[in-house]
């Protein structure tokens, strides 16, 4: 019986081009999905686009086009990441999909039936950038710290509210019972502190006459749902809930990957909503940091946003995947500069993996050696690798593989096989090195699928011939 594994990214807003920060998230999720498939698990991997809300509505108005047409164009750009980044997701949900909208309305009705939705007049400061209400204690100089360039807006109207405050104790018990519910541990500590400090009920609708771009509230055509309430339901609507309960029950609960700016929404708001609807909580939520550019936060106003498509043109897909997984901390903010990228590309890929594969395959080919290699020969390497990936330590998992590659290089430097004329003696040296390269390539598959496939093909061929350069010099 194959194990079932469900993993999902957050859904990026379609108000801007895809950027390297989301590329990091979706590549992390892809590596985990591929790793589970490598172990024989049946994987459901979801991503998609978040298409409602004030930000998107205003952007469409600014451009003078229909909001749906605007969303269609941007959703296509995000879906194009699949081929560009060699992603293996098998579902792409859009929050404007008819099936998603039906699921959201059913979810609303379940929370309402449970007594968790009510209507009231309120006035609040609102950050359009975050699409979140802001309390005074969250502000810095009366600005949102995440979007200091945006003016806060005052919303004063009658809306529906979700009884978030009702779930304070239940959320704390969830965190207490499962010490690895949020990874890394300091993010779990952070959300615990937030919940312990007291929860405020939050608005989950907007007046349709002011902001019509959203899912209609069941039974009240004057209101549309607040974007977060709508978007979060994608994690189960993508599985066919509430219509296809067999698929839903097969895969839910699952693992969610999210950035640190999504901590509250994913690990508290969404969990309370699930409790209200009578559904199981997420299995685990992995929170990653931001990517900075030369030590500064990336922003359009600073002009330092990195477009992943530009990097792909220069260095190729696997090089970008390698850099983001090997050189960016999985859990803290990581810094990107083109200089650092080129340095990693040259040292680790051109002069490291690429050069080793080329040298060894050339020596085997030139000396017409016949080798017997076993694709499952290094259990210890696999165990160490699996342990790191189970802890979301992508960089440390890759370091284990690169340590093995460096050991191969050291053996070649020490033994100088190009000087050896005796083929049996040469085989004794090169066969274990070739075996190590093959073992590394198999485990490298989740990170650099195309490169891994090329190396496996080279070293499992009946006759090993010299490999083509894996990483051209830039």
Short mmCIF file of C-alpha atoms in Angstrom, two decimals:
data_model
loop_
_atom_site.label_atom_id
_atom_site.label_comp_id
_atom_site.label_asym_id
_atom_site.label_seq_id
_atom_site.Cartn_x
_atom_site.Cartn_y
_atom_site.Cartn_z
CA UNK A 1 0.00 0.00 0.00
CA UNK A 2 1.58 3.30 -1.10
CA UNK A 3 1.62 6.14 1.41
CA UNK A 4 -0.27 9.31 0.45
CA UNK A 5 1.51 12.65 0.66
CA UNK A 6 -0.12 16.02 0.08
CA UNK A 7 1.91 19.21 -0.20
CA UNK A 8 0.86 22.72 -1.16
CA UNK A 9 2.44 26.14 -1.56
CA UNK A 10 0.60 29.33 -0.68
CA UNK A 11 -1.16 30.98 -3.61
CA UNK A 12 0.65 34.09 -4.87
CA UNK A 13 -1.39 37.19 -5.63
CA UNK A 14 -1.65 37.92 -9.32
CA UNK A 15 -0.90 41.63 -8.92
CA UNK A 16 2.74 41.33 -10.03
CA UNK A 17 5.13 39.17 -12.08
CA UNK A 18 6.50 35.94 -10.51
CA UNK A 19 9.59 36.74 -8.41
CA UNK A 20 12.47 34.79 -6.92
CA UNK A 21 10.86 34.64 -3.46
CA UNK A 22 7.96 32.57 -4.75
CA UNK A 23 10.38 30.54 -6.90
CA UNK A 24 12.13 29.57 -3.64
CA UNK A 25 8.86 28.40 -2.08
CA UNK A 26 7.64 26.38 -5.02
CA UNK A 27 11.06 24.78 -5.64
CA UNK A 28 11.23 23.76 -1.95
CA UNK A 29 7.77 22.19 -2.27
CA UNK A 30 8.77 20.51 -5.54
CA UNK A 31 11.89 18.99 -3.96
CA UNK A 32 9.74 17.53 -1.17
CA UNK A 33 7.15 16.19 -3.64
CA UNK A 34 9.86 14.55 -5.79
CA UNK A 35 11.59 13.11 -2.71
CA UNK A 36 8.35 11.45 -1.59
CA UNK A 37 7.77 10.04 -5.07
CA UNK A 38 11.33 8.66 -4.97
CA UNK A 39 10.29 6.77 -1.85
CA UNK A 40 7.25 5.33 -3.61
CA UNK A 41 4.60 7.61 -2.07
CA UNK A 42 1.55 8.73 -4.04
CA UNK A 43 1.86 12.52 -4.11
CA UNK A 44 -0.70 15.31 -4.56
CA UNK A 45 1.17 18.59 -5.11
CA UNK A 46 -0.93 21.76 -5.27
CA UNK A 47 -0.19 25.35 -6.19
CA UNK A 48 -2.13 28.06 -8.00
CA UNK A 49 -3.12 31.72 -7.88
CA UNK A 50 -5.02 33.99 -5.46
CA UNK A 51 -7.19 36.22 -7.64
CA UNK A 52 -9.66 38.19 -5.50
CA UNK A 53 -9.33 41.21 -3.23
CA UNK A 54 -8.83 44.95 -3.25
CA UNK A 55 -5.25 44.93 -4.57
CA UNK A 56 -6.20 43.02 -7.70
CA UNK A 57 -9.45 44.91 -8.25
CA UNK A 58 -7.61 48.25 -8.13
CA UNK A 59 -4.82 47.01 -10.40
CA UNK A 60 -7.36 45.92 -13.03
CA UNK A 61 -9.17 49.28 -12.76
CA UNK A 62 -5.85 51.12 -13.11
CA UNK A 63 -5.11 49.20 -16.32
CA UNK A 64 -8.67 49.67 -17.56
CA UNK A 65 -9.36 45.97 -18.08
CA UNK A 66 -11.88 43.47 -16.74
CA UNK A 67 -10.61 41.90 -13.45
CA UNK A 68 -11.18 38.37 -14.77
CA UNK A 69 -9.20 39.07 -17.96
CA UNK A 70 -6.41 40.57 -15.84
CA UNK A 71 -6.36 37.45 -13.63
CA UNK A 72 -6.35 35.12 -16.66
CA UNK A 73 -3.21 36.80 -18.02
CA UNK A 74 -1.33 36.67 -14.73
CA UNK A 75 -2.43 33.14 -13.82
CA UNK A 76 -0.91 31.98 -17.12
CA UNK A 77 2.40 33.65 -16.16
CA UNK A 78 2.50 31.78 -12.84
CA UNK A 79 1.51 28.48 -14.47
CA UNK A 80 4.39 28.96 -16.93
CA UNK A 81 6.76 28.46 -13.98
CA UNK A 82 5.96 24.74 -14.26
CA UNK A 83 8.07 24.25 -17.38
CA UNK A 84 10.53 27.07 -16.60
CA UNK A 85 11.47 25.66 -13.16
CA UNK A 86 10.78 22.00 -14.06
CA UNK A 87 8.06 21.64 -11.42
CA UNK A 88 6.07 18.47 -10.83
CA UNK A 89 2.83 19.83 -9.37
CA UNK A 90 -0.27 17.97 -10.50
CA UNK A 91 -2.85 20.62 -9.56
CA UNK A 92 -3.09 24.34 -10.26
CA UNK A 93 -6.03 25.92 -8.44
CA UNK A 94 -7.37 29.39 -9.22
CA UNK A 95 -9.60 31.11 -6.68
CA UNK A 96 -11.84 32.25 -9.56
CA UNK A 97 -12.52 28.59 -10.51
CA UNK A 98 -16.22 27.69 -10.25
CA UNK A 99 -15.45 24.57 -8.17
CA UNK A 100 -13.37 26.59 -5.71
CA UNK A 101 -16.12 29.21 -5.34
CA UNK A 102 -18.69 26.47 -4.57
CA UNK A 103 -16.34 25.01 -1.94
CA UNK A 104 -15.78 28.41 -0.30
CA UNK A 105 -19.51 29.06 -0.04
CA UNK A 106 -20.07 25.61 1.50
CA UNK A 107 -17.21 26.26 3.95
CA UNK A 108 -18.80 29.62 4.92
CA UNK A 109 -22.16 27.96 5.56
CA UNK A 110 -20.57 25.34 7.84
CA UNK A 111 -18.82 28.00 9.92
CA UNK A 112 -22.07 30.02 10.02
CA UNK A 113 -24.06 26.95 11.12
CA UNK A 114 -21.55 26.50 13.94
CA UNK A 115 -22.34 30.03 15.18
CA UNK A 116 -18.94 31.43 14.18
CA UNK A 117 -20.07 34.10 11.69
CA UNK A 118 -21.90 37.28 12.74
CA UNK A 119 -22.42 40.82 11.43
CA UNK A 120 -21.35 44.12 13.01
CA UNK A 121 -20.31 47.69 12.28
CA UNK A 122 -16.61 48.39 12.72
CA UNK A 123 -13.79 50.76 11.89
CA UNK A 124 -10.24 49.53 11.33
CA UNK A 125 -6.89 50.47 9.79
CA UNK A 126 -6.19 48.22 6.80
CA UNK A 127 -3.04 47.47 4.78
CA UNK A 128 -3.97 46.75 1.17
CA UNK A 129 -0.47 45.29 0.61
CA UNK A 130 -1.02 42.57 3.23
CA UNK A 131 -4.80 42.50 2.73
CA UNK A 132 -4.92 42.47 6.55
CA UNK A 133 -6.34 44.61 9.33
CA UNK A 134 -3.66 46.21 11.51
CA UNK A 135 -3.80 46.98 15.23
CA UNK A 136 -1.89 49.96 16.69
CA UNK A 137 0.68 47.64 18.31
CA UNK A 138 1.60 46.21 14.89
CA UNK A 139 2.36 49.58 13.32
CA UNK A 140 5.69 51.40 13.11
CA UNK A 141 5.30 55.18 12.76
CA UNK A 142 1.65 54.52 11.87
CA UNK A 143 2.75 52.37 8.90
CA UNK A 144 2.62 48.65 8.18
CA UNK A 145 6.21 47.37 8.73
CA UNK A 146 5.87 44.98 5.75
CA UNK A 147 4.59 47.68 3.36
CA UNK A 148 5.92 51.00 4.77
CA UNK A 149 5.51 52.66 1.35
CA UNK A 150 1.71 52.20 1.44
CA UNK A 151 -0.71 54.46 3.29
CA UNK A 152 -3.01 52.58 5.67
CA UNK A 153 -6.67 52.84 4.77
CA UNK A 154 -9.56 53.29 7.17
CA UNK A 155 -12.39 50.83 6.60
CA UNK A 156 -15.66 51.75 8.29
CA UNK A 157 -18.65 49.61 7.33
CA UNK A 158 -20.93 46.77 8.40
CA UNK A 159 -19.35 43.39 7.62
CA UNK A 160 -19.44 39.77 8.65
CA UNK A 161 -16.93 38.59 11.26
CA UNK A 162 -15.38 35.23 12.13
CA UNK A 163 -15.22 34.28 15.85
CA UNK A 164 -11.44 33.87 15.90
CA UNK A 165 -11.39 34.63 19.64
CA UNK A 166 -13.44 31.49 20.33
CA UNK A 167 -10.56 29.28 19.17
CA UNK A 168 -7.72 30.63 21.31
CA UNK A 169 -7.61 27.66 23.67
CA UNK A 170 -8.15 25.09 20.92
CA UNK A 171 -5.24 26.54 18.91
CA UNK A 172 -2.94 26.51 21.95
CA UNK A 173 -3.86 22.86 22.57
CA UNK A 174 -3.13 22.06 18.91
CA UNK A 175 0.37 23.59 19.23
CA UNK A 176 0.97 21.89 22.58
CA UNK A 177 -0.02 18.42 21.37
CA UNK A 178 2.12 18.64 18.24
CA UNK A 179 5.52 20.19 18.90
CA UNK A 180 6.37 19.98 15.17
CA UNK A 181 3.09 21.38 13.85
CA UNK A 182 4.98 24.51 12.74
CA UNK A 183 8.60 24.17 11.56
CA UNK A 184 11.06 25.66 12.49
CA UNK A 185 10.50 25.68 16.26
CA UNK A 186 10.99 29.44 16.66
CA UNK A 187 8.06 30.07 14.31
CA UNK A 188 5.87 27.80 16.46
CA UNK A 189 7.00 29.80 19.49
CA UNK A 190 6.15 33.03 17.65
CA UNK A 191 2.59 31.96 16.76
CA UNK A 192 2.03 30.58 20.28
CA UNK A 193 2.91 33.98 21.72
CA UNK A 194 0.59 35.71 19.26
CA UNK A 195 -2.34 33.45 20.16
CA UNK A 196 -1.62 33.64 23.90
CA UNK A 197 -1.74 37.44 23.78
CA UNK A 198 -5.44 37.22 22.84
CA UNK A 199 -7.30 36.87 19.55
CA UNK A 200 -9.58 39.45 17.94
CA UNK A 201 -12.43 38.35 15.71
CA UNK A 202 -11.66 39.39 12.13
CA UNK A 203 -13.77 40.73 9.31
CA UNK A 204 -14.48 38.19 6.57
CA UNK A 205 -16.53 40.27 4.12
CA UNK A 206 -16.63 43.58 2.27
CA UNK A 207 -19.48 45.67 0.88
CA UNK A 208 -19.97 44.63 -2.73
CA UNK A 209 -20.78 48.19 -3.84
CA UNK A 210 -17.29 49.29 -2.71
CA UNK A 211 -15.32 46.17 -3.71
CA UNK A 212 -17.26 43.80 -6.00
CA UNK A 213 -14.31 41.53 -6.93
CA UNK A 214 -14.82 38.53 -4.64
CA UNK A 215 -16.95 35.47 -3.84
CA UNK A 216 -20.55 36.36 -2.98
CA UNK A 217 -21.57 35.72 0.63
CA UNK A 218 -24.25 32.97 0.69
CA UNK A 219 -27.61 34.52 1.37
CA UNK A 220 -26.40 38.14 1.21
CA UNK A 221 -25.81 39.60 -2.24
CA UNK A 222 -24.68 42.94 -0.74
CA UNK A 223 -21.40 41.42 0.54
CA UNK A 224 -18.42 39.56 -0.92
CA UNK A 225 -15.98 37.44 1.07
CA UNK A 226 -12.76 38.88 2.40
CA UNK A 227 -9.88 37.61 0.26
CA UNK A 228 -8.12 35.61 2.99
CA UNK A 229 -11.24 33.65 3.95
CA UNK A 230 -11.75 32.77 0.28
CA UNK A 231 -8.12 31.97 -0.59
CA UNK A 232 -7.32 29.72 2.38
CA UNK A 233 -10.05 27.25 1.40
CA UNK A 234 -8.03 26.39 -1.73
CA UNK A 235 -6.01 23.90 0.33
CA UNK A 236 -9.05 21.62 0.45
CA UNK A 237 -11.05 22.74 -2.60
CA UNK A 238 -8.11 21.55 -4.75
CA UNK A 239 -8.72 18.03 -3.41
CA UNK A 240 -12.35 18.12 -4.54
CA UNK A 241 -13.87 18.98 -1.16
CA UNK A 242 -16.80 18.86 -0.49
CA UNK A 243 -17.86 16.85 -3.59
CA UNK A 244 -15.03 14.30 -3.91
CA UNK A 245 -14.69 13.12 -0.31
CA UNK A 246 -12.75 9.97 -1.30
CA UNK A 247 -9.90 12.07 -2.73
CA UNK A 248 -10.13 14.57 0.14
CA UNK A 249 -9.97 11.84 2.80
CA UNK A 250 -7.11 10.11 0.97
CA UNK A 251 -4.83 13.16 1.07
CA UNK A 252 -5.98 15.54 3.81
CA UNK A 253 -4.44 16.59 6.19
CA UNK A 254 -1.33 17.67 4.33
CA UNK A 255 1.88 19.69 4.52
CA UNK A 256 1.86 23.41 3.71
CA UNK A 257 4.87 25.52 2.68
CA UNK A 258 4.63 29.26 3.37
CA UNK A 259 6.74 32.39 3.87
CA UNK A 260 7.16 33.99 7.29
CA UNK A 261 4.77 36.81 6.32
CA UNK A 262 2.07 34.12 6.10
CA UNK A 263 2.62 32.70 9.58
CA UNK A 264 -0.52 34.08 11.20
CA UNK A 265 -2.82 33.29 8.28
CA UNK A 266 -1.66 29.68 7.79
CA UNK A 267 -0.96 28.54 11.35
CA UNK A 268 -3.73 30.34 13.27
CA UNK A 269 -6.51 31.84 11.09
CA UNK A 270 -6.77 28.86 8.72
CA UNK A 271 -6.53 26.36 11.57
CA UNK A 272 -9.35 28.07 13.50
CA UNK A 273 -11.46 28.12 10.31
CA UNK A 274 -10.91 24.37 9.85
CA UNK A 275 -11.97 23.74 13.45
CA UNK A 276 -15.11 25.81 12.89
CA UNK A 277 -16.02 23.85 9.74
CA UNK A 278 -15.48 20.56 11.59
CA UNK A 279 -12.48 19.51 9.49
CA UNK A 280 -9.07 18.14 10.45
CA UNK A 281 -6.23 20.61 10.92
CA UNK A 282 -3.23 20.71 8.58
CA UNK A 283 -0.60 18.04 9.21
CA UNK A 284 2.39 20.40 9.30
CA UNK A 285 3.36 23.88 8.15
CA UNK A 286 6.90 24.67 7.06
CA UNK A 287 7.76 28.38 7.21
CA UNK A 288 10.65 29.77 5.14
CA UNK A 289 12.33 33.19 5.26
CA UNK A 290 12.63 35.94 2.67
CA UNK A 291 15.27 36.40 -0.02
CA UNK A 292 17.09 39.71 0.27
CA UNK A 293 19.15 41.38 -2.48
CA UNK A 294 22.59 42.49 -1.34
CA UNK A 295 21.30 42.71 2.24
CA UNK A 296 18.20 44.77 1.38
CA UNK A 297 14.58 43.65 1.20
CA UNK A 298 13.49 43.16 -2.41
CA UNK A 299 10.94 45.69 -3.55
CA UNK A 300 9.72 47.14 -6.83
CA UNK A 301 10.35 50.69 -5.56
CA UNK A 302 14.05 49.91 -4.92
CA UNK A 303 14.31 48.21 -8.30
CA UNK A 304 16.11 45.17 -6.86
CA UNK A 305 13.48 42.46 -7.50
CA UNK A 306 15.10 39.44 -9.18
CA UNK A 307 13.14 37.93 -12.06
CA UNK A 308 13.71 34.14 -12.07
CA UNK A 309 13.14 33.97 -15.84
CA UNK A 310 16.20 36.18 -16.45
CA UNK A 311 18.41 33.88 -14.34
CA UNK A 312 17.10 30.82 -16.16
CA UNK A 313 18.17 32.27 -19.52
CA UNK A 314 21.74 32.74 -18.27
CA UNK A 315 22.35 29.72 -16.07
CA UNK A 316 19.62 27.15 -16.69
CA UNK A 317 16.91 25.64 -14.51
CA UNK A 318 18.94 23.21 -12.41
CA UNK A 319 21.52 25.86 -11.54
CA UNK A 320 18.78 28.12 -10.15
CA UNK A 321 17.19 25.22 -8.28
CA UNK A 322 20.59 24.33 -6.81
CA UNK A 323 21.35 27.88 -5.68
CA UNK A 324 17.99 28.40 -3.98
CA UNK A 325 18.10 25.05 -2.17
CA UNK A 326 21.81 24.92 -1.34
CA UNK A 327 22.76 28.55 -0.68
CA UNK A 328 19.59 30.11 0.78
CA UNK A 329 18.77 29.19 4.38
CA UNK A 330 15.58 27.10 4.49
CA UNK A 331 14.27 28.94 7.56
CA UNK A 332 15.99 32.34 7.84
CA UNK A 333 16.31 35.19 5.36
CA UNK A 334 18.88 34.41 2.67
CA UNK A 335 20.79 36.90 0.55
CA UNK A 336 21.05 36.86 -3.23
CA UNK A 337 23.56 38.68 -5.39
CA UNK A 338 24.55 37.79 -8.93
CA UNK A 339 28.15 37.53 -7.76
CA UNK A 340 27.21 34.89 -5.16
CA UNK A 341 25.17 33.03 -7.75
CA UNK A 342 28.05 32.97 -10.26
CA UNK A 343 30.46 31.87 -7.53
CA UNK A 344 28.25 28.88 -6.59
CA UNK A 345 27.68 28.04 -10.26
CA UNK A 346 31.40 28.00 -11.03
CA UNK A 347 32.70 26.33 -7.87
CA UNK A 348 29.99 23.75 -7.10
CA UNK A 349 28.54 23.00 -10.53
CA UNK A 350 31.15 23.68 -13.25
CA UNK A 351 34.33 22.83 -11.31
CA UNK A 352 32.61 20.47 -8.87
CA UNK A 353 29.88 18.12 -10.05
CA UNK A 354 30.22 18.81 -13.79
CA UNK A 355 34.00 18.42 -13.89
CA UNK A 356 33.95 15.22 -11.79
CA UNK A 357 31.33 13.54 -14.00
CA UNK A 358 33.23 14.54 -17.15
CA UNK A 359 36.65 13.34 -15.87
CA UNK A 360 35.45 10.01 -14.54
CA UNK A 361 33.24 9.14 -17.52
CA UNK A 362 36.11 10.11 -19.87
CA UNK A 363 38.60 7.86 -18.03
CA UNK A 364 36.15 4.93 -18.13
CA UNK A 365 35.39 5.52 -21.81
CA UNK A 366 39.01 6.01 -22.88
CA UNK A 367 40.13 2.82 -21.13
CA UNK A 368 37.08 0.85 -22.31
CA UNK A 369 36.25 -0.28 -18.76
CA UNK A 370 33.25 -2.48 -18.05
CA UNK A 371 31.80 -1.61 -14.62
CA UNK A 372 29.13 -3.22 -12.45
CA UNK A 373 27.23 -0.48 -10.65
CA UNK A 374 24.31 -0.92 -8.25
CA UNK A 375 21.67 1.81 -8.01
CA UNK A 376 20.91 1.00 -4.34
CA UNK A 377 24.32 0.45 -2.83
CA UNK A 378 24.77 3.23 -0.25
CA UNK A 379 22.10 2.96 2.45
CA UNK A 380 24.08 5.09 4.89
CA UNK A 381 24.26 8.03 2.47
CA UNK A 382 20.53 7.73 1.76
CA UNK A 383 19.64 7.58 5.47
CA UNK A 384 21.63 10.74 6.25
CA UNK A 385 20.10 12.49 3.25
CA UNK A 386 16.54 11.40 4.12
CA UNK A 387 16.95 12.60 7.70
CA UNK A 388 17.95 16.10 6.59
CA UNK A 389 15.09 16.37 4.09
CA UNK A 390 12.55 15.15 6.68
CA UNK A 391 13.66 18.19 8.74
CA UNK A 392 13.38 20.56 5.70
CA UNK A 393 17.15 21.12 5.78
CA UNK A 394 17.58 21.29 2.01
CA UNK A 395 21.00 22.94 2.22
CA UNK A 396 22.37 20.32 4.64
CA UNK A 397 21.01 17.46 2.50
CA UNK A 398 22.87 18.88 -0.49
CA UNK A 399 26.02 19.39 1.58
CA UNK A 400 25.99 15.63 2.38
CA UNK A 401 25.97 14.90 -1.36
CA UNK A 402 28.68 17.46 -2.15
CA UNK A 403 30.89 16.07 0.64
CA UNK A 404 30.71 12.70 -1.14
CA UNK A 405 31.63 14.37 -4.46
CA UNK A 406 34.60 16.15 -2.85
CA UNK A 407 35.79 12.80 -1.43
CA UNK A 408 35.70 11.40 -4.99
CA UNK A 409 37.79 14.33 -6.23
CA UNK A 410 40.30 13.79 -3.43
CA UNK A 411 40.64 10.10 -4.35
CA UNK A 412 41.32 11.04 -7.99
CA UNK A 413 43.92 13.65 -6.96
CA UNK A 414 45.63 11.15 -4.67
CA UNK A 415 45.62 8.12 -7.02
CA UNK A 416 46.20 9.95 -10.34
CA UNK A 417 44.30 7.33 -12.40
CA UNK A 418 45.26 8.96 -15.73
CA UNK A 419 48.82 7.67 -15.11
CA UNK A 420 47.75 4.04 -14.54
CA UNK A 421 48.13 1.66 -17.50
CA UNK A 422 46.92 -1.56 -15.82
CA UNK A 423 43.15 -1.74 -16.52
CA UNK A 424 42.33 -4.00 -13.55
CA UNK A 425 44.09 -1.59 -11.18
CA UNK A 426 42.35 1.35 -12.85
CA UNK A 427 38.98 -0.38 -12.48
CA UNK A 428 39.59 -0.84 -8.72
CA UNK A 429 39.95 2.94 -8.39
CA UNK A 430 37.27 4.14 -10.81
CA UNK A 431 34.47 1.66 -10.08
CA UNK A 432 33.80 2.85 -6.48
CA UNK A 433 34.05 6.49 -7.61
CA UNK A 434 31.55 5.87 -10.42
CA UNK A 435 29.33 4.09 -7.90
CA UNK A 436 29.47 7.09 -5.55
CA UNK A 437 28.58 9.45 -8.40
CA UNK A 438 25.60 7.28 -9.33
CA UNK A 439 24.41 7.13 -5.70
CA UNK A 440 24.66 10.92 -5.44
CA UNK A 441 22.81 11.40 -8.76
CA UNK A 442 19.84 9.29 -7.61
CA UNK A 443 19.46 11.37 -4.43
CA UNK A 444 20.03 14.58 -6.41
CA UNK A 445 16.86 13.92 -8.42
CA UNK A 446 14.49 15.96 -6.20
CA UNK A 447 16.80 18.98 -6.40
CA UNK A 448 18.19 18.94 -9.94
CA UNK A 449 16.02 16.50 -11.91
CA UNK A 450 17.45 17.05 -15.40
CA UNK A 451 21.09 16.90 -14.27
CA UNK A 452 20.42 13.81 -12.15
CA UNK A 453 18.75 12.07 -15.08
CA UNK A 454 21.72 12.79 -17.38
CA UNK A 455 24.23 11.44 -14.83
CA UNK A 456 22.15 8.32 -14.14
CA UNK A 457 21.85 7.66 -17.88
CA UNK A 458 25.63 8.01 -18.29
CA UNK A 459 26.57 5.69 -15.43
CA UNK A 460 23.92 3.00 -15.98
CA UNK A 461 24.60 2.64 -19.73
CA UNK A 462 25.90 -0.71 -20.93
CA UNK A 463 28.97 1.16 -22.14
CA UNK A 464 29.88 4.33 -20.25
CA UNK A 465 31.00 7.10 -22.61
CA UNK A 466 32.32 10.56 -21.86
CA UNK A 467 29.57 12.87 -20.60
CA UNK A 468 28.71 16.08 -22.39
CA UNK A 469 29.47 19.17 -20.23
CA UNK A 470 26.66 19.47 -17.67
CA UNK A 471 27.26 23.13 -16.86
CA UNK A 472 28.70 25.34 -19.62
CA UNK A 473 31.02 28.06 -18.39
CA UNK A 474 29.31 31.44 -18.33
#
